[in-house]
PDB file of C-alpha atoms in Angstrom:
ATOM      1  CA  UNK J   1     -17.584  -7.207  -6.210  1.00 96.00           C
ATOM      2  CA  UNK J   2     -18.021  -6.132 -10.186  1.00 97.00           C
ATOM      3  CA  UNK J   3     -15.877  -8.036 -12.493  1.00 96.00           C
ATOM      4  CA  UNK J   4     -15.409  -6.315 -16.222  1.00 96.00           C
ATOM      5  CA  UNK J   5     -18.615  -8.129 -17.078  1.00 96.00           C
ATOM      6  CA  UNK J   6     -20.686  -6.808 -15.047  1.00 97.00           C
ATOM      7  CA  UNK J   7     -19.408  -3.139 -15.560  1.00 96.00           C
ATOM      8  CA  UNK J   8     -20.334  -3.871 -19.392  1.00 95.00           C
ATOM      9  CA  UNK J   9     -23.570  -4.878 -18.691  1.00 96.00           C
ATOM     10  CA  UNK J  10     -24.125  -1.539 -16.218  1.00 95.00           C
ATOM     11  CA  UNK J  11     -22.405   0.540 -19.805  1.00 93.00           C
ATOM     12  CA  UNK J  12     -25.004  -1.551 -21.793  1.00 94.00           C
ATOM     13  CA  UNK J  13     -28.228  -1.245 -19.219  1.00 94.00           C
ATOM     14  CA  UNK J  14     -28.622  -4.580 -18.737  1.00 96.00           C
ATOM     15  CA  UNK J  15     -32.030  -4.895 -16.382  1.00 97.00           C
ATOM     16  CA  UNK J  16     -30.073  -7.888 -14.340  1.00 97.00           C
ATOM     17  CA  UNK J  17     -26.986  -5.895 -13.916  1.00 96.00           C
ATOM     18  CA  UNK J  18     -29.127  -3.044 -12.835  1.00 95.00           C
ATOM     19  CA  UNK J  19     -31.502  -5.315 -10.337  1.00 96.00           C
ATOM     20  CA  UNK J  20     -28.539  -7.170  -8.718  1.00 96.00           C
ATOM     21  CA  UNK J  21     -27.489  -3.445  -7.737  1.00 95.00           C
ATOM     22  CA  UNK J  22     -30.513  -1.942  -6.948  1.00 95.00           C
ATOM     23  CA  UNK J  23     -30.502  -4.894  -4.055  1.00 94.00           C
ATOM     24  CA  UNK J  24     -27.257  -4.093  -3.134  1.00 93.00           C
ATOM     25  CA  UNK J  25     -27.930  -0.744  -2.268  1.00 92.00           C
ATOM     26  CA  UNK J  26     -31.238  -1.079  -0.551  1.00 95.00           C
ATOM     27  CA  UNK J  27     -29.165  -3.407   1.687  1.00 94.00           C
ATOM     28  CA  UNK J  28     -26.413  -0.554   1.920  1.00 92.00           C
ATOM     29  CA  UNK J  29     -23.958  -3.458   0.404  1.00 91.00           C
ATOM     30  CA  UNK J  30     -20.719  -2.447  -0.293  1.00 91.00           C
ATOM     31  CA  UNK J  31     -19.786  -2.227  -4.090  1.00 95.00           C
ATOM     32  CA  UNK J  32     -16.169  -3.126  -4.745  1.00 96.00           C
ATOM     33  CA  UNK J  33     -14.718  -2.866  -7.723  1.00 97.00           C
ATOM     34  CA  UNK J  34     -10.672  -3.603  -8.726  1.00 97.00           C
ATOM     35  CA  UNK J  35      -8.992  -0.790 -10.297  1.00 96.00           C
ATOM     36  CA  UNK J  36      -7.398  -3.276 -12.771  1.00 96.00           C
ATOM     37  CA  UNK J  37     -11.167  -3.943 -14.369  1.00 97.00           C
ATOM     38  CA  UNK J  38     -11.682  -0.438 -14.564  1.00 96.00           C
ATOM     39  CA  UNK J  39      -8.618   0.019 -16.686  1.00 95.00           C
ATOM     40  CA  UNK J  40      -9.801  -3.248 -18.617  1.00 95.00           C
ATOM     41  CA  UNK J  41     -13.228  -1.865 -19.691  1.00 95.00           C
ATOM     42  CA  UNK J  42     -13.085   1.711 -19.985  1.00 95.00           C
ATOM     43  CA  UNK J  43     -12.389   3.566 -23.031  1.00 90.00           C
ATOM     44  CA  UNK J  44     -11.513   7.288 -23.929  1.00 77.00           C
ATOM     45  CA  UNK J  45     -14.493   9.803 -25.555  1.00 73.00           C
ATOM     46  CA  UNK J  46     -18.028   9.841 -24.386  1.00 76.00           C
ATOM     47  CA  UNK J  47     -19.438   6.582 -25.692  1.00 85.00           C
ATOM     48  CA  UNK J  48     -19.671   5.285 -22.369  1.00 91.00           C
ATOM     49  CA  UNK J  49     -21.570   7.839 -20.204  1.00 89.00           C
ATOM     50  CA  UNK J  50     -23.397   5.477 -18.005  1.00 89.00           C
ATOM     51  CA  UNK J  51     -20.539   3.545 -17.356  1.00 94.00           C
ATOM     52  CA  UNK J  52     -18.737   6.754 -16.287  1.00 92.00           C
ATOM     53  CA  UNK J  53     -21.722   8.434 -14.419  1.00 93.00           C
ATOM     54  CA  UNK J  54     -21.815   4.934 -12.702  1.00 95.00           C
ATOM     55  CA  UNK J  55     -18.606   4.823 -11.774  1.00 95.00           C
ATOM     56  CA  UNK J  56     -18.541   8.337 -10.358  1.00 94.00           C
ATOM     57  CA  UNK J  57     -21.295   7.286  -7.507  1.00 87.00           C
ATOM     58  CA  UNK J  58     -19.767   7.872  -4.255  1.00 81.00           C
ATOM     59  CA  UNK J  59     -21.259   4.370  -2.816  1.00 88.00           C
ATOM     60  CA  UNK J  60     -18.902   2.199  -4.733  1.00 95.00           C
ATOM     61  CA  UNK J  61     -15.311   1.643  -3.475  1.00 95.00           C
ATOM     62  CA  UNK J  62     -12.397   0.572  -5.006  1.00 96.00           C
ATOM     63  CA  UNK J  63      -9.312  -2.079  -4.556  1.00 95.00           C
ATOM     64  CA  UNK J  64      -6.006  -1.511  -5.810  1.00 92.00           C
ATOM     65  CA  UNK J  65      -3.073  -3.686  -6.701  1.00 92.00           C
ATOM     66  CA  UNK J  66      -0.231  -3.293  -4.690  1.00 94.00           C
ATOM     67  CA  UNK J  67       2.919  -5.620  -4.608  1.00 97.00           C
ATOM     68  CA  UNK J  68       1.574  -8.022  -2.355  1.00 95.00           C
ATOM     69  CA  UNK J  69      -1.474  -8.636  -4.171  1.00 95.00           C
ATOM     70  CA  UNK J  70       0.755  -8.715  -7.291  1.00 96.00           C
ATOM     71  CA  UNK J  71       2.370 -11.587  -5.659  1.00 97.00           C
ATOM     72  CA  UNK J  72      -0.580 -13.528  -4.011  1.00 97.00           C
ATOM     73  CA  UNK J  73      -2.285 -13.026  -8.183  1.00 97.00           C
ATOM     74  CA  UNK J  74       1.065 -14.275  -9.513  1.00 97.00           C
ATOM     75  CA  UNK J  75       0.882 -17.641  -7.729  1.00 97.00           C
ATOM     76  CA  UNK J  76      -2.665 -18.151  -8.109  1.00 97.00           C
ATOM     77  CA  UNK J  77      -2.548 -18.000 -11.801  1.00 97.00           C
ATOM     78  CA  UNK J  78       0.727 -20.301 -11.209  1.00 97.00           C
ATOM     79  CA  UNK J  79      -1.388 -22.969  -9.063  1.00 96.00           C
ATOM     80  CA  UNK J  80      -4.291 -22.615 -11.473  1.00 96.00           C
ATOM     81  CA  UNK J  81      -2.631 -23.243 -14.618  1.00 96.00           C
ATOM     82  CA  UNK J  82      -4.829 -19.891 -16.130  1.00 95.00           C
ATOM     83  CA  UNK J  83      -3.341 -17.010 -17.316  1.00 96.00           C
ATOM     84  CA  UNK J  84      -5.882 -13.987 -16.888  1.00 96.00           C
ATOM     85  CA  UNK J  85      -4.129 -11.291 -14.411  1.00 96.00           C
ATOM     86  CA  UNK J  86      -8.078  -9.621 -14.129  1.00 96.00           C
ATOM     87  CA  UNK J  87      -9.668 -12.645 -13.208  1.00 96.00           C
ATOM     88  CA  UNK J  88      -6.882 -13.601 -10.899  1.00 97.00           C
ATOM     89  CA  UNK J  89      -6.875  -9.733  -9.244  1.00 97.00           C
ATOM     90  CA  UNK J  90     -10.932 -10.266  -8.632  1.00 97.00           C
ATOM     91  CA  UNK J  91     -10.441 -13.449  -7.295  1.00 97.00           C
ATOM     92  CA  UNK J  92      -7.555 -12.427  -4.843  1.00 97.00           C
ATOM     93  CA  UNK J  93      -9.774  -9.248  -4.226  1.00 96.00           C
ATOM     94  CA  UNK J  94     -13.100 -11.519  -3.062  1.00 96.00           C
ATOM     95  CA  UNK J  95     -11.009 -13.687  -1.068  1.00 95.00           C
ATOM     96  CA  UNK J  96      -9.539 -10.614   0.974  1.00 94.00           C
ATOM     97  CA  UNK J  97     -12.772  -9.787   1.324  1.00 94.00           C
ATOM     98  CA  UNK J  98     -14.085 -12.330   2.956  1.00 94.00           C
ATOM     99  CA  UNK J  99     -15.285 -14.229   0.230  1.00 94.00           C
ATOM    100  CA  UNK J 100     -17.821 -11.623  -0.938  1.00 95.00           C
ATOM    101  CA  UNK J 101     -19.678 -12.241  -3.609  1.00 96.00           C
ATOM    102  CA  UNK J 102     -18.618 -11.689  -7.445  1.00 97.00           C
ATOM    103  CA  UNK J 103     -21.167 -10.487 -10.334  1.00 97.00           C
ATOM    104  CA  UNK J 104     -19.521 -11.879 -13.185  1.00 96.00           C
ATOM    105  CA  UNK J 105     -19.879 -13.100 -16.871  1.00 95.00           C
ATOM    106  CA  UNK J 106     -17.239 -15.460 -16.315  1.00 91.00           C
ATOM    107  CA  UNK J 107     -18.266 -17.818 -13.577  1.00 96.00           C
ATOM    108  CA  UNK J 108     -16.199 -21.054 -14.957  1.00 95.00           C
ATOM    109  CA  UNK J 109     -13.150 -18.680 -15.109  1.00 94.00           C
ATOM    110  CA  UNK J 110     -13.422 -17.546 -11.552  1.00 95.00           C
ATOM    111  CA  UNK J 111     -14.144 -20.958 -10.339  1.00 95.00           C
ATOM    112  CA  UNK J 112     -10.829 -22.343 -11.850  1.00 95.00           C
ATOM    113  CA  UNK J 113      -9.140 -19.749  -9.257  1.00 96.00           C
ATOM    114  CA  UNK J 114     -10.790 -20.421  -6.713  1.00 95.00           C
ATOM    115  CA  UNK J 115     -14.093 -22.876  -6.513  1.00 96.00           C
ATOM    116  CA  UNK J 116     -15.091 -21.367  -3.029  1.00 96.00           C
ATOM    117  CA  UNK J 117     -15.652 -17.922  -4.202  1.00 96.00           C
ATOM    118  CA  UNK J 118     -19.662 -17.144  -4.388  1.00 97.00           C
ATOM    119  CA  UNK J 119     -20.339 -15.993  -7.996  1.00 97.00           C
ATOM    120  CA  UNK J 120     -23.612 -14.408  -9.668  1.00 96.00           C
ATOM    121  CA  UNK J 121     -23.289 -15.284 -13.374  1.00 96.00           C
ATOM    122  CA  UNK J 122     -24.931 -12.492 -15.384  1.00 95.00           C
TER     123      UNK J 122
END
């Protein structure tokens, strides 16, 4: 799973960013990302072409938020005492997915939601 982080470092070309993927997909890993941290990090015009030609790669799937996951995020950030709704929605997302993996910038945010969640700090 891509948090906003890590889709700003694919925008920017960041070597780790592209590595951790390129292992992914020799694997044939699944690449989630939430909807919600697409609408966080990307911006109108062309200034972020590889951010868009990435995103348009049929390999990746994406996660939604629907009213239950609104909920389950909503008492998270409640029992966590934090208040970021895209850090909560990744977290919820990882955990419905079987604790997958998260490439993140923000591992000590994630680990306030939920310490158990495996989390590659870029």
């Amino acid at each position: 799973m891509l948090d906003a982080g890590a889709l700003i470092g694919v925008d920017r070309r960041s070597t780790q960013v592209q590595e951790l993927l390129r292992r992914a997909r020799s694997r044939e890993v699944s690449i989630v990302i939430p909807t919600v941290v697409v609408a966080q990090v990307v911006r109108g015009g062309g200034r972020q072409a590889n951010l868009r030609r990435f995103l348009a790669d049929s390999y990746l799937s994406f996660v939604g938020l629907d009213y239950p996951t609104a909920l389950e995020i909503g008492a998270l950030l409640g029992d966590s005492g934090t208040a970021d709704v895209i850090d909560a929605c990744v977290a919820v997302c990882a955990r419905r997915l079987n604790h997958c993996p998260v490439i993140t910038s923000d591992p000590e945010d994630l680990g306030k939601l939920d310490p158990t969640l495996p989390l590659i700090a870029i």
